[in-house]
Amino acid sequence: MRERKKYSNPAAEAFEQGCSLVAQNPVLVELLQEAKVHFDDSYPMAREDWAWVDSDGHIYANSHRRAAPAEWAWAVAHCLMHLALGHIRAEKEGDVLWNIACDCMAARYLADLHTGTPPDGLAGLGLLPAGTRDEEALCAWLREHGTPAGLHVSTMSGGRPDMVYCPKSRYWRGPPDWRAIFAESLRDALRASVDYAGGVRGSGSREDALPGPIARAQEWFLSGYPLLGGIAAGFRLVSDALTVQRMGIPVAAVSCVLREIYVNPAARLSEQEWRFVLAHEYLHAALCHDARLAGRDPELWNVACDYVINQWLVDMGVGAMPQDLLFDPALKDLSAENVYDLLTANLRKYRRMAKHDILFGPANRFDAQRGVDLDEWCRSAIQRGLDYHEAHGRGYLPAALVEEIRALSRPPIPWDVKLARWFDEQFEPLEKHRTYARLSRRQSATPQIPRPSWRYEEAALAGRTFGVLLDTSGSMDRRLLAAALGAIAGYSNARDVHRVRVVFCDAAPYDQGYMAAEAIAGSVCVKGRGGTVLQPGIELLQDAEDFPKDAPLLIITDADCDRLTLYGRSHAYLIPRGRTLPFPPKGPVFYLD
């Protein structure tokens, strides 16, 4: 079949161009974004009508009328002014004189805003009688003196009211506060004009393009919230619609490497919601979430960080959380690493929930232009903000957030120190006893007096052991094995653990039996080098009659293993840094560098 030729609609194109002219006006653009403009046959109109508007913000334009884009811009802006000036009231419903008075005031404002061109017959609406400065005064003048000739047919709907009050709002929480939106737009436009005149901002910069709610939310952090004020000052907000559309950003995203936060102006959020969103991105940067990826799945790590940050912001009362964000009270007081370990149980589900608002940068995070390390700058900024916040009592902060900020300012603890602390928890220091079974050396001053020696009790030494489950699959790095076994040998001797039960695991377990601690590092002959199955090795030690039931277990693996069941036995993991276990671990995990 021959494809039908698509014909353009000149009337619709002219109307769209007119709406574009309205969107270029900084005072009216936010009103236009909140309103719903219709240019179709959804409501029957007379041929001489232009448009009418209801209190919910629905503007119905006459699709049968042919007009220039500038005339349509004036008509749409006229309806927006009815909303902005609060003309649509229940007690004024059907009052033609009130409608005429409101039309005249809206036309006078549009003349000052220089938006569009008044259509023929409507150019005289802005000429008000002397002494009538508002709608009420003009309406009273009209009731006293009558309607001037021709004025009653100069309204937008051919002499009929072009404003309709909706007693039952189509909005769940009621319509927006149109007058407040208009007032904020006027304030932002005035501030931008003053800044430009004073040379604070350059014409055409990206900061000038920030919509009002986003700009006010950013200003609030800079002037009224010291915890994140330093971070906010160091990041540039980018609100270019084409940029965020090309990057696929639905609401916002942060790039720590570029020190930019990308916000989507098409996301219709209130100022309070933008505060929440910006605080969310600032915390991603301040807590170095992109640098803490450490080989984890980026999408799942993003989800874990979002859960933690959103809980903190709700507890702190920063702004209002938008709908459809990740929030689960059951994950409260957990770190991002702990939440990530829990989410690994259902990878497919939580990957689909990722918002992709962390733009991960390269490993080298040194900013050559500014001469600083990015992570160090973020840590310093959030630390100064925390000190000021606490010193001046600027509001509640969750203990977990304060702890994480404090932890970022301290150097990380090496893995071998953490392993040493684990050994201290498992093996308490032994107490020495005096014994005459083997005499110590006699003192030269009193050689005739035998003296006792200090000895450990044999019973205490007999049960002092632990198991080492060693992954010997082909994917294990020999340098990792050497570093781990060397550390185990050294800490075992230092804590009077002289025997260690060693089991090698790949496709099958290989029981090496009890070995002297000092022999682990140098004389162990690794067998296997096949696949990775660790559970049989745990079963072997669990069923061994000569291995204590309460002895701890140290598992050394590259994390490419199966899910493990430890039967309640105390245990810990040694894995390479940048790897994650495929299941939530119940014991501590030490990451080898």
Coordinates of C-alpha atoms in Angstrom, one line a residue:
M1 CA 0.0 0.0 0.0
R2 CA 1.1 3.5 -0.7
E3 CA 2.1 5.4 2.4
R4 CA -0.2 8.3 3.1
K5 CA 1.5 11.7 2.9
K6 CA 1.6 13.5 6.2
Y7 CA 0.3 17.1 6.0
S8 CA 1.3 19.8 8.5
N9 CA -1.2 21.7 10.5
P10 CA -0.4 25.5 10.2
A11 CA -2.8 26.4 13.0
A12 CA -1.2 24.0 15.4
E13 CA 2.3 25.0 14.4
A14 CA 1.5 28.7 15.0
F15 CA 0.0 27.9 18.4
E16 CA 3.1 25.9 19.4
Q17 CA 5.3 28.8 18.3
G18 CA 3.2 31.1 20.4
C19 CA 3.7 28.9 23.5
S20 CA 7.4 28.9 22.8
L21 CA 7.4 32.7 22.9
V22 CA 5.7 32.6 26.3
A23 CA 8.3 30.0 27.6
Q24 CA 11.0 32.5 26.8
N25 CA 9.7 35.0 29.4
P26 CA 11.3 34.2 32.8
V27 CA 8.3 35.5 34.6
L28 CA 5.8 33.3 32.9
V29 CA 7.8 30.1 32.2
E30 CA 7.0 28.4 35.5
L31 CA 3.3 29.2 35.3
L32 CA 3.3 27.7 31.8
Q33 CA 5.1 24.5 33.0
E34 CA 2.5 24.0 35.8
A35 CA -0.5 24.7 33.5
K36 CA -2.1 22.3 31.0
V37 CA -2.6 23.8 27.6
H38 CA -5.1 22.2 25.2
F39 CA -5.3 23.0 21.5
D40 CA -7.9 20.5 20.2
D41 CA -11.6 19.9 20.0
S42 CA -11.9 18.8 23.7
Y43 CA -14.2 21.7 24.4
P44 CA -16.6 23.3 21.9
M45 CA -16.1 27.0 21.2
A46 CA -17.6 29.7 19.1
R47 CA -15.5 30.8 16.1
E48 CA -14.8 34.3 17.6
D49 CA -13.4 32.8 20.9
W50 CA -9.7 32.8 21.7
A51 CA -9.3 30.8 24.9
W52 CA -10.5 30.3 28.4
V53 CA -8.9 29.0 31.6
D54 CA -10.2 27.2 34.8
S55 CA -8.9 27.4 38.4
D56 CA -7.0 24.1 38.0
G57 CA -4.7 25.6 35.3
H58 CA -6.3 24.0 32.2
I59 CA -6.2 26.4 29.3
Y60 CA -8.4 25.6 26.3
A61 CA -7.5 27.4 23.1
N62 CA -9.8 27.6 20.0
S63 CA -8.2 25.2 17.5
H64 CA -10.5 26.6 14.7
R65 CA -9.1 30.1 14.9
R66 CA -6.2 31.1 12.6
A67 CA -3.8 33.6 14.2
A68 CA -0.1 34.6 14.2
P69 CA 2.3 33.1 16.8
A70 CA 2.6 36.4 18.6
E71 CA -1.2 36.6 18.9
W72 CA -1.4 33.1 20.4
A73 CA 1.5 34.0 22.8
W74 CA -0.6 37.0 24.0
A75 CA -3.8 34.8 24.4
V76 CA -2.0 32.1 26.4
A77 CA -0.1 34.6 28.5
H78 CA -3.5 36.4 29.2
C79 CA -4.9 33.2 30.7
L80 CA -1.8 32.7 32.7
M81 CA -2.2 36.1 34.2
H82 CA -5.7 35.2 35.4
L83 CA -4.1 32.4 37.4
A84 CA -1.2 34.5 38.6
L85 CA -3.3 37.4 39.8
G86 CA -5.9 35.2 41.5
H87 CA -8.8 36.3 39.3
I88 CA -10.6 33.0 39.3
R89 CA -12.8 33.0 42.5
A90 CA -15.9 31.1 43.4
E91 CA -17.9 34.2 44.5
K92 CA -17.1 35.9 41.2
E93 CA -18.3 33.0 39.0
G94 CA -20.4 34.2 36.1
D95 CA -19.8 37.9 36.8
V96 CA -19.2 39.5 33.4
L97 CA -18.2 42.9 34.8
W98 CA -15.6 41.2 37.0
N99 CA -14.3 39.2 34.0
I100 CA -14.0 42.5 32.0
A101 CA -12.1 44.1 34.9
C102 CA -9.7 41.2 35.2
D103 CA -9.1 41.2 31.4
C104 CA -8.1 44.8 31.5
M105 CA -5.7 44.2 34.4
A106 CA -4.2 41.2 32.7
A107 CA -3.7 43.2 29.5
R108 CA -1.9 46.0 31.4
Y109 CA 0.5 43.5 33.0
L110 CA 1.2 41.9 29.6
A111 CA 2.0 45.3 28.1
D112 CA 4.7 45.7 30.8
L113 CA 6.0 42.2 30.2
H114 CA 6.2 42.7 26.4
T115 CA 4.8 39.3 25.7
G116 CA 3.1 38.7 22.3
T117 CA 0.9 41.1 20.3
P118 CA -2.8 41.8 21.3
P119 CA -5.2 40.5 18.6
D120 CA -7.5 43.0 16.8
G121 CA -10.2 44.2 19.1
L122 CA -8.3 43.5 22.3
A123 CA -5.6 46.2 22.0
G124 CA -7.6 48.6 24.1
L125 CA -8.0 46.4 27.2
G126 CA -5.0 47.9 28.9
L127 CA -6.4 51.5 28.8
L128 CA -7.9 51.8 32.3
P129 CA -10.0 54.7 33.6
A130 CA -8.3 57.1 36.0
G131 CA -8.3 56.0 39.6
T132 CA -8.8 52.3 38.9
R133 CA -5.5 50.6 40.0
D134 CA -6.9 47.1 40.7
E135 CA -9.6 44.7 39.7
E136 CA -11.9 45.6 42.5
A137 CA -11.8 49.4 41.8
L138 CA -12.3 48.8 38.1
C139 CA -15.2 46.5 38.6
A140 CA -16.9 49.1 40.9
W141 CA -16.3 51.8 38.3
L142 CA -17.9 49.6 35.6
R143 CA -20.9 49.0 37.8
E144 CA -21.3 52.8 38.4
H145 CA -20.6 54.1 34.9
G146 CA -21.5 51.2 32.7
T147 CA -19.5 49.3 30.2
P148 CA -17.8 51.5 27.6
A149 CA -18.9 50.9 24.0
G150 CA -17.3 47.8 22.5
L151 CA -15.5 46.7 25.7
H152 CA -18.1 44.0 26.5
V153 CA -17.2 42.2 23.3
S154 CA -13.4 42.6 23.8
T155 CA -13.0 39.7 26.2
M156 CA -11.2 36.5 25.2
S157 CA -14.4 34.6 24.8
G158 CA -16.5 37.0 22.7
G159 CA -18.2 38.7 25.6
R160 CA -18.6 35.5 27.7
P161 CA -16.5 34.8 30.8
D162 CA -13.2 33.3 30.0
M163 CA -12.6 32.2 33.6
V164 CA -14.2 29.1 35.2
Y165 CA -14.0 28.1 38.8
C166 CA -13.7 24.3 39.5
P167 CA -15.3 23.4 42.8
K168 CA -13.8 19.9 42.7
S169 CA -10.1 20.2 41.9
R170 CA -8.6 17.7 39.5
Y171 CA -5.5 17.7 41.7
W172 CA -5.2 15.2 44.6
R173 CA -3.8 17.8 46.9
G174 CA -5.4 20.8 45.3
P175 CA -4.1 23.0 42.5
P176 CA -0.8 24.8 42.8
D177 CA -0.5 28.2 44.5
W178 CA -0.5 30.2 41.2
R179 CA 0.0 33.5 43.0
A180 CA 3.0 32.2 44.9
I181 CA 4.6 30.8 41.7
F182 CA 4.1 34.2 40.0
A183 CA 5.6 36.0 43.0
E184 CA 8.7 33.8 43.1
S185 CA 9.2 34.2 39.3
L186 CA 9.1 38.0 39.7
R187 CA 11.6 37.8 42.5
D188 CA 14.0 35.5 40.5
A189 CA 13.7 37.7 37.4
L190 CA 14.5 40.8 39.4
R191 CA 17.5 39.2 41.1
A192 CA 18.8 38.0 37.8
S193 CA 18.5 41.5 36.3
V194 CA 20.3 43.0 39.3
D195 CA 23.1 40.4 39.2
Y196 CA 23.6 41.0 35.5
A197 CA 23.6 44.7 35.8
G198 CA 26.1 44.4 38.6
G199 CA 28.4 42.0 36.7
V200 CA 27.8 39.1 39.1
R201 CA 26.7 36.8 36.3
G202 CA 27.5 36.8 32.6
S203 CA 24.9 36.7 30.0
G204 CA 24.1 33.3 28.7
S205 CA 25.9 31.3 31.4
R206 CA 24.5 28.0 32.5
E207 CA 23.8 29.3 36.0
D208 CA 21.5 31.9 34.4
A209 CA 19.4 29.1 32.9
L210 CA 18.6 27.6 36.3
P211 CA 14.8 27.4 36.8
G212 CA 13.5 29.3 39.9
P213 CA 12.9 26.3 42.3
I214 CA 16.3 24.9 41.6
A215 CA 18.1 28.2 42.0
R216 CA 16.3 28.9 45.3
A217 CA 17.1 25.4 46.6
Q218 CA 20.8 25.9 45.8
E219 CA 20.8 29.3 47.4
W220 CA 19.3 27.8 50.6
F221 CA 22.2 25.4 50.9
L222 CA 24.7 28.2 50.3
S223 CA 23.2 30.6 52.9
G224 CA 21.2 28.5 55.4
Y225 CA 22.6 24.9 55.6
P226 CA 26.3 24.9 56.6
L227 CA 26.6 21.1 56.6
L228 CA 26.4 20.9 52.8
G229 CA 27.2 24.6 52.0
G230 CA 30.8 24.0 51.2
I231 CA 30.0 21.1 48.9
A232 CA 27.3 23.2 47.2
A233 CA 29.8 26.0 46.6
G234 CA 32.3 23.7 44.9
F235 CA 29.8 22.1 42.5
R236 CA 28.3 23.7 39.4
L237 CA 24.6 23.1 38.6
V238 CA 24.0 22.2 34.9
S239 CA 20.4 22.5 33.8
D240 CA 20.7 22.4 30.0
A241 CA 17.8 20.3 28.7
L242 CA 19.7 18.9 25.8
T243 CA 22.6 17.8 28.0
V244 CA 20.6 15.9 30.5
Q245 CA 18.5 14.4 27.8
R246 CA 21.5 13.1 26.0
M247 CA 22.9 11.7 29.3
G248 CA 19.6 10.0 30.1
I249 CA 19.2 11.8 33.5
P250 CA 15.5 11.7 34.6
V251 CA 16.0 14.0 37.7
A252 CA 19.6 14.6 38.7
A253 CA 23.1 13.1 38.7
V254 CA 26.5 14.0 40.1
S255 CA 30.0 13.9 38.6
C256 CA 32.7 14.3 41.3
V257 CA 35.5 14.4 38.7
L258 CA 34.0 17.3 36.9
R259 CA 32.5 18.8 40.0
E260 CA 29.1 19.2 38.3
I261 CA 25.6 18.3 39.3
Y262 CA 23.2 17.7 36.4
V263 CA 19.5 18.6 37.0
N264 CA 16.7 18.0 34.6
P265 CA 14.5 21.1 34.3
A266 CA 11.7 19.0 32.9
A267 CA 11.3 17.3 36.3
R268 CA 8.4 19.3 37.8
L269 CA 9.5 19.4 41.4
S270 CA 8.8 22.0 44.0
E271 CA 11.5 24.0 45.8
Q272 CA 11.3 21.6 48.8
E273 CA 11.7 18.6 46.6
W274 CA 14.7 20.1 44.8
R275 CA 16.3 20.7 48.2
F276 CA 16.0 17.0 48.9
V277 CA 17.3 16.1 45.5
L278 CA 20.3 18.5 45.7
A279 CA 21.1 17.3 49.2
H280 CA 21.0 13.7 47.9
E281 CA 23.6 14.5 45.2
Y282 CA 25.8 16.6 47.6
L283 CA 26.0 13.7 50.0
H284 CA 27.0 11.3 47.2
A285 CA 29.9 13.6 46.5
A286 CA 30.8 14.4 50.1
L287 CA 30.9 10.8 51.2
C288 CA 33.0 9.8 48.1
H289 CA 30.6 7.1 47.0
D290 CA 32.0 6.9 43.5
A291 CA 35.6 6.3 44.9
R292 CA 34.2 3.7 47.3
L293 CA 32.9 1.5 44.5
A294 CA 35.9 -0.9 45.0
G295 CA 35.0 -3.4 42.3
R296 CA 31.3 -3.6 43.2
D297 CA 28.5 -3.7 40.7
P298 CA 28.0 0.0 39.9
E299 CA 24.2 -0.2 39.6
L300 CA 23.7 -2.1 42.8
W301 CA 26.1 0.1 44.7
N302 CA 24.2 3.2 43.5
V303 CA 21.0 1.6 44.8
A304 CA 22.6 0.9 48.2
C305 CA 23.9 4.4 48.6
D306 CA 20.5 5.8 47.6
Y307 CA 18.7 3.8 50.3
V308 CA 21.1 5.1 53.0
I309 CA 21.1 8.8 51.9
N310 CA 17.3 9.0 51.5
Q311 CA 16.8 7.6 55.0
W312 CA 19.2 10.2 56.5
L313 CA 17.6 13.1 54.6
V314 CA 14.1 12.0 55.8
D315 CA 15.4 11.9 59.4
M316 CA 17.1 15.3 59.1
G317 CA 13.9 16.9 57.5
V318 CA 15.8 18.4 54.6
G319 CA 13.2 19.3 52.0
A320 CA 10.5 16.9 50.9
M321 CA 11.2 13.5 49.3
P322 CA 9.8 13.2 45.8
Q323 CA 7.7 10.2 44.8
D324 CA 9.2 7.0 43.6
L325 CA 12.6 7.3 45.4
L326 CA 14.3 4.4 47.1
F327 CA 13.3 4.3 50.7
D328 CA 13.0 1.4 53.1
P329 CA 12.8 1.9 56.9
A330 CA 14.0 -1.6 57.5
L331 CA 17.5 -0.6 56.2
K332 CA 17.8 2.2 58.8
D333 CA 21.2 2.6 60.6
L334 CA 23.0 0.4 58.1
S335 CA 26.0 1.5 56.1
A336 CA 26.1 1.5 52.3
E337 CA 28.4 -1.5 52.4
N338 CA 26.0 -3.5 54.6
V339 CA 23.0 -2.6 52.4
Y340 CA 25.0 -3.6 49.3
D341 CA 25.7 -7.0 50.9
L342 CA 22.0 -7.5 51.6
L343 CA 21.0 -6.5 48.1
T344 CA 23.3 -9.0 46.5
A345 CA 20.7 -11.7 47.4
N346 CA 18.4 -10.4 44.6
L347 CA 20.6 -8.8 41.9
R348 CA 18.1 -8.6 39.1
K349 CA 15.4 -6.9 41.2
Y350 CA 17.6 -4.1 42.6
R351 CA 19.5 -3.5 39.4
R352 CA 16.3 -2.5 37.8
M353 CA 15.7 0.0 40.6
A354 CA 18.9 1.9 40.0
K355 CA 18.5 5.7 39.3
H356 CA 22.0 6.0 37.8
D357 CA 22.7 9.3 39.6
I358 CA 26.4 8.6 40.3
L359 CA 28.6 9.2 37.3
F360 CA 31.7 7.1 38.2
G361 CA 35.0 8.7 37.2
P362 CA 38.5 7.4 36.5
A363 CA 40.7 5.9 39.2
N364 CA 43.0 9.0 39.1
R365 CA 41.0 11.6 40.9
F366 CA 43.5 14.4 41.0
D367 CA 42.2 17.7 39.7
A368 CA 45.1 19.2 37.7
Q369 CA 43.4 22.5 37.2
R370 CA 42.7 23.1 40.8
G371 CA 45.8 21.2 42.1
V372 CA 43.9 19.2 44.7
D373 CA 42.9 15.6 45.3
L374 CA 39.1 15.4 44.8
D375 CA 38.5 13.0 47.6
E376 CA 40.5 15.0 50.0
W377 CA 38.6 18.2 49.0
C378 CA 35.2 16.5 49.5
R379 CA 36.3 15.1 52.9
S380 CA 37.6 18.5 54.0
A381 CA 34.4 20.4 52.9
I382 CA 32.0 18.0 54.7
Q383 CA 34.1 17.9 57.8
R384 CA 34.2 21.7 58.1
G385 CA 30.4 21.8 57.5
L386 CA 29.9 19.2 60.2
D387 CA 32.0 21.2 62.7
Y388 CA 30.1 24.4 62.0
H389 CA 26.7 22.6 62.0
E390 CA 27.3 21.1 65.4
A391 CA 28.9 24.2 66.9
H392 CA 25.9 26.4 66.1
G393 CA 23.2 23.8 66.7
R394 CA 21.8 24.0 63.2
G395 CA 19.6 20.9 63.4
Y396 CA 19.4 17.2 64.0
L397 CA 22.0 14.9 62.3
P398 CA 21.7 11.1 62.3
A399 CA 24.4 9.4 64.3
A400 CA 25.3 7.1 61.4
L401 CA 25.9 10.1 59.1
V402 CA 28.1 11.8 61.7
E403 CA 30.0 8.6 62.2
E404 CA 30.6 8.2 58.5
I405 CA 31.8 11.8 58.1
R406 CA 34.2 11.4 61.0
A407 CA 35.4 8.1 59.6
L408 CA 36.2 9.7 56.2
S409 CA 38.6 12.2 58.0
R410 CA 40.7 9.4 59.4
P411 CA 43.1 7.2 57.4
P412 CA 41.8 3.7 56.7
I413 CA 42.9 0.9 58.9
P414 CA 45.2 -1.6 57.0
W415 CA 43.8 -5.1 56.5
D416 CA 46.5 -6.8 58.5
V417 CA 45.7 -4.6 61.5
K418 CA 42.1 -5.5 61.3
L419 CA 43.1 -9.2 61.0
A420 CA 45.2 -8.8 64.1
R421 CA 42.3 -7.4 66.0
W422 CA 40.2 -10.4 65.0
F423 CA 42.9 -12.7 66.3
D424 CA 42.8 -10.8 69.6
E425 CA 39.0 -11.3 69.8
Q426 CA 39.3 -15.0 69.2
F427 CA 42.3 -15.8 71.4
E428 CA 42.6 -14.2 74.8
P429 CA 46.2 -13.9 76.2
L430 CA 47.3 -16.9 78.2
E431 CA 48.3 -16.7 81.8
K432 CA 51.6 -18.1 82.9
H433 CA 52.1 -20.2 86.0
R434 CA 55.1 -21.0 88.1
T435 CA 56.3 -24.6 88.0
Y436 CA 59.1 -26.6 89.5
A437 CA 58.8 -29.4 86.9
R438 CA 61.6 -27.7 85.0
L439 CA 63.8 -25.4 87.0
S440 CA 65.0 -22.2 85.6
R441 CA 68.6 -21.1 85.7
R442 CA 70.1 -20.5 89.1
Q443 CA 71.2 -17.1 90.0
S444 CA 74.9 -16.7 90.4
A445 CA 74.5 -15.0 93.8
T446 CA 72.5 -17.9 95.2
P447 CA 73.3 -21.0 93.2
Q448 CA 72.1 -23.3 96.0
I449 CA 68.5 -22.1 95.7
P450 CA 66.4 -23.6 92.9
R451 CA 63.9 -21.3 91.3
P452 CA 60.7 -22.1 89.3
S453 CA 60.1 -21.3 85.7
W454 CA 57.1 -19.7 84.0
R455 CA 55.0 -22.1 81.9
Y456 CA 51.7 -22.2 80.1
E457 CA 49.1 -24.9 81.1
E458 CA 49.0 -27.7 78.7
A459 CA 45.2 -27.8 78.7
A460 CA 45.0 -24.2 77.6
L461 CA 47.4 -24.8 74.7
A462 CA 45.6 -28.0 73.6
G463 CA 42.4 -26.2 72.5
R464 CA 44.1 -23.1 71.1
T465 CA 43.7 -23.6 67.4
F466 CA 41.7 -22.4 64.4
G467 CA 41.0 -23.6 60.8
V468 CA 42.2 -22.1 57.6
L469 CA 40.1 -22.8 54.5
L470 CA 42.2 -21.9 51.6
D471 CA 40.7 -21.4 48.1
T472 CA 43.3 -22.9 45.7
S473 CA 41.4 -22.5 42.5
G474 CA 43.1 -21.3 39.3
S475 CA 41.7 -17.8 39.7
M476 CA 43.6 -17.2 43.0
D477 CA 46.6 -14.9 42.8
R478 CA 49.8 -16.5 44.2
R479 CA 50.8 -13.1 45.7
L480 CA 47.5 -13.0 47.5
L481 CA 48.2 -16.5 49.0
A482 CA 51.7 -15.5 50.1
A483 CA 50.6 -12.3 51.8
A484 CA 47.7 -14.0 53.6
L485 CA 49.6 -17.1 54.8
G486 CA 52.5 -14.9 55.9
A487 CA 50.2 -12.7 58.0
I488 CA 48.5 -15.8 59.5
A489 CA 51.8 -17.4 60.5
G490 CA 53.0 -14.2 62.2
Y491 CA 49.8 -13.5 64.2
S492 CA 49.4 -17.1 65.2
N493 CA 52.9 -17.2 66.8
A494 CA 52.3 -13.8 68.5
R495 CA 49.2 -15.1 70.2
D496 CA 50.5 -18.6 71.2
V497 CA 48.6 -20.5 68.6
H498 CA 51.1 -23.1 67.6
R499 CA 48.8 -25.5 65.6
V500 CA 46.6 -24.6 62.7
R501 CA 44.2 -26.9 60.8
V502 CA 44.6 -26.3 57.0
V503 CA 42.2 -27.4 54.3
F504 CA 42.7 -26.7 50.6
C505 CA 39.6 -26.3 48.5
D506 CA 39.0 -26.3 44.7
A507 CA 37.0 -29.0 43.0
A508 CA 37.4 -31.1 46.2
P509 CA 38.8 -30.5 49.7
Y510 CA 42.3 -31.6 50.6
D511 CA 42.9 -32.0 54.3
Q512 CA 46.4 -30.9 55.2
G513 CA 45.9 -31.7 58.9
Y514 CA 47.4 -29.8 61.7
M515 CA 50.5 -27.8 60.9
A516 CA 52.9 -25.7 62.9
A517 CA 52.0 -22.0 62.5
E518 CA 55.5 -21.1 61.3
A519 CA 55.3 -23.8 58.6
I520 CA 52.2 -22.3 56.9
A521 CA 54.0 -19.5 55.1
G522 CA 57.0 -21.4 53.6
S523 CA 56.5 -25.1 53.5
V524 CA 52.9 -25.6 52.4
C525 CA 52.5 -27.4 49.0
V526 CA 49.3 -26.2 47.4
K527 CA 47.3 -28.9 45.8
G528 CA 44.4 -28.7 43.4
R529 CA 44.1 -25.5 41.3
G530 CA 40.8 -26.6 39.8
G531 CA 37.4 -25.1 40.3
T532 CA 36.0 -23.4 43.5
V533 CA 33.8 -25.3 45.9
L534 CA 34.3 -24.3 49.5
Q535 CA 31.4 -25.9 51.3
P536 CA 32.8 -29.5 51.3
G537 CA 35.9 -28.1 53.1
I538 CA 33.6 -26.6 55.8
E539 CA 31.7 -29.9 56.1
L540 CA 35.1 -31.7 56.5
L541 CA 36.1 -29.6 59.5
Q542 CA 32.6 -29.7 61.0
D543 CA 32.6 -33.5 61.0
A544 CA 36.2 -33.9 62.1
E545 CA 36.4 -35.3 65.7
D546 CA 39.8 -33.8 66.4
F547 CA 38.8 -30.3 65.5
P548 CA 37.1 -28.3 68.3
K549 CA 33.5 -27.3 67.7
D550 CA 34.1 -23.8 68.9
A551 CA 37.4 -23.2 67.0
P552 CA 37.1 -20.1 64.6
L553 CA 37.5 -20.5 60.9
L554 CA 39.5 -18.1 58.5
I555 CA 38.4 -18.4 54.8
I556 CA 40.8 -17.1 52.2
T557 CA 39.2 -16.8 48.7
D558 CA 39.0 -14.6 45.7
A559 CA 35.2 -14.3 46.2
D560 CA 34.3 -16.4 43.2
C561 CA 32.8 -19.1 45.3
D562 CA 29.4 -20.7 46.3
R563 CA 27.1 -19.7 49.1
L564 CA 28.5 -21.0 52.4
T565 CA 26.9 -22.5 55.5
L566 CA 29.1 -22.1 58.7
Y567 CA 26.8 -23.8 61.3
G568 CA 27.1 -20.8 63.7
R569 CA 30.9 -21.1 63.9
S570 CA 32.9 -17.9 64.4
H571 CA 34.6 -17.0 61.1
A572 CA 36.1 -14.3 58.9
Y573 CA 36.9 -13.8 55.2
L574 CA 40.1 -12.7 53.5
I575 CA 39.4 -11.5 49.9
P576 CA 41.2 -9.2 47.5
R577 CA 40.3 -5.5 47.6
G578 CA 37.8 -4.7 44.9
R579 CA 36.0 -8.0 45.1
T580 CA 32.7 -8.8 46.8
L581 CA 31.2 -12.0 48.1
P582 CA 28.1 -13.3 46.1
F583 CA 26.2 -13.5 49.4
P584 CA 25.7 -11.4 52.5
P585 CA 28.5 -12.4 54.9
K586 CA 27.8 -12.9 58.6
G587 CA 31.4 -12.6 59.7
P588 CA 33.9 -9.8 59.2
V589 CA 35.5 -9.4 55.8
F590 CA 39.1 -8.2 55.4
Y591 CA 40.2 -6.8 52.0
L592 CA 43.8 -7.5 51.1
D593 CA 45.7 -4.8 49.2

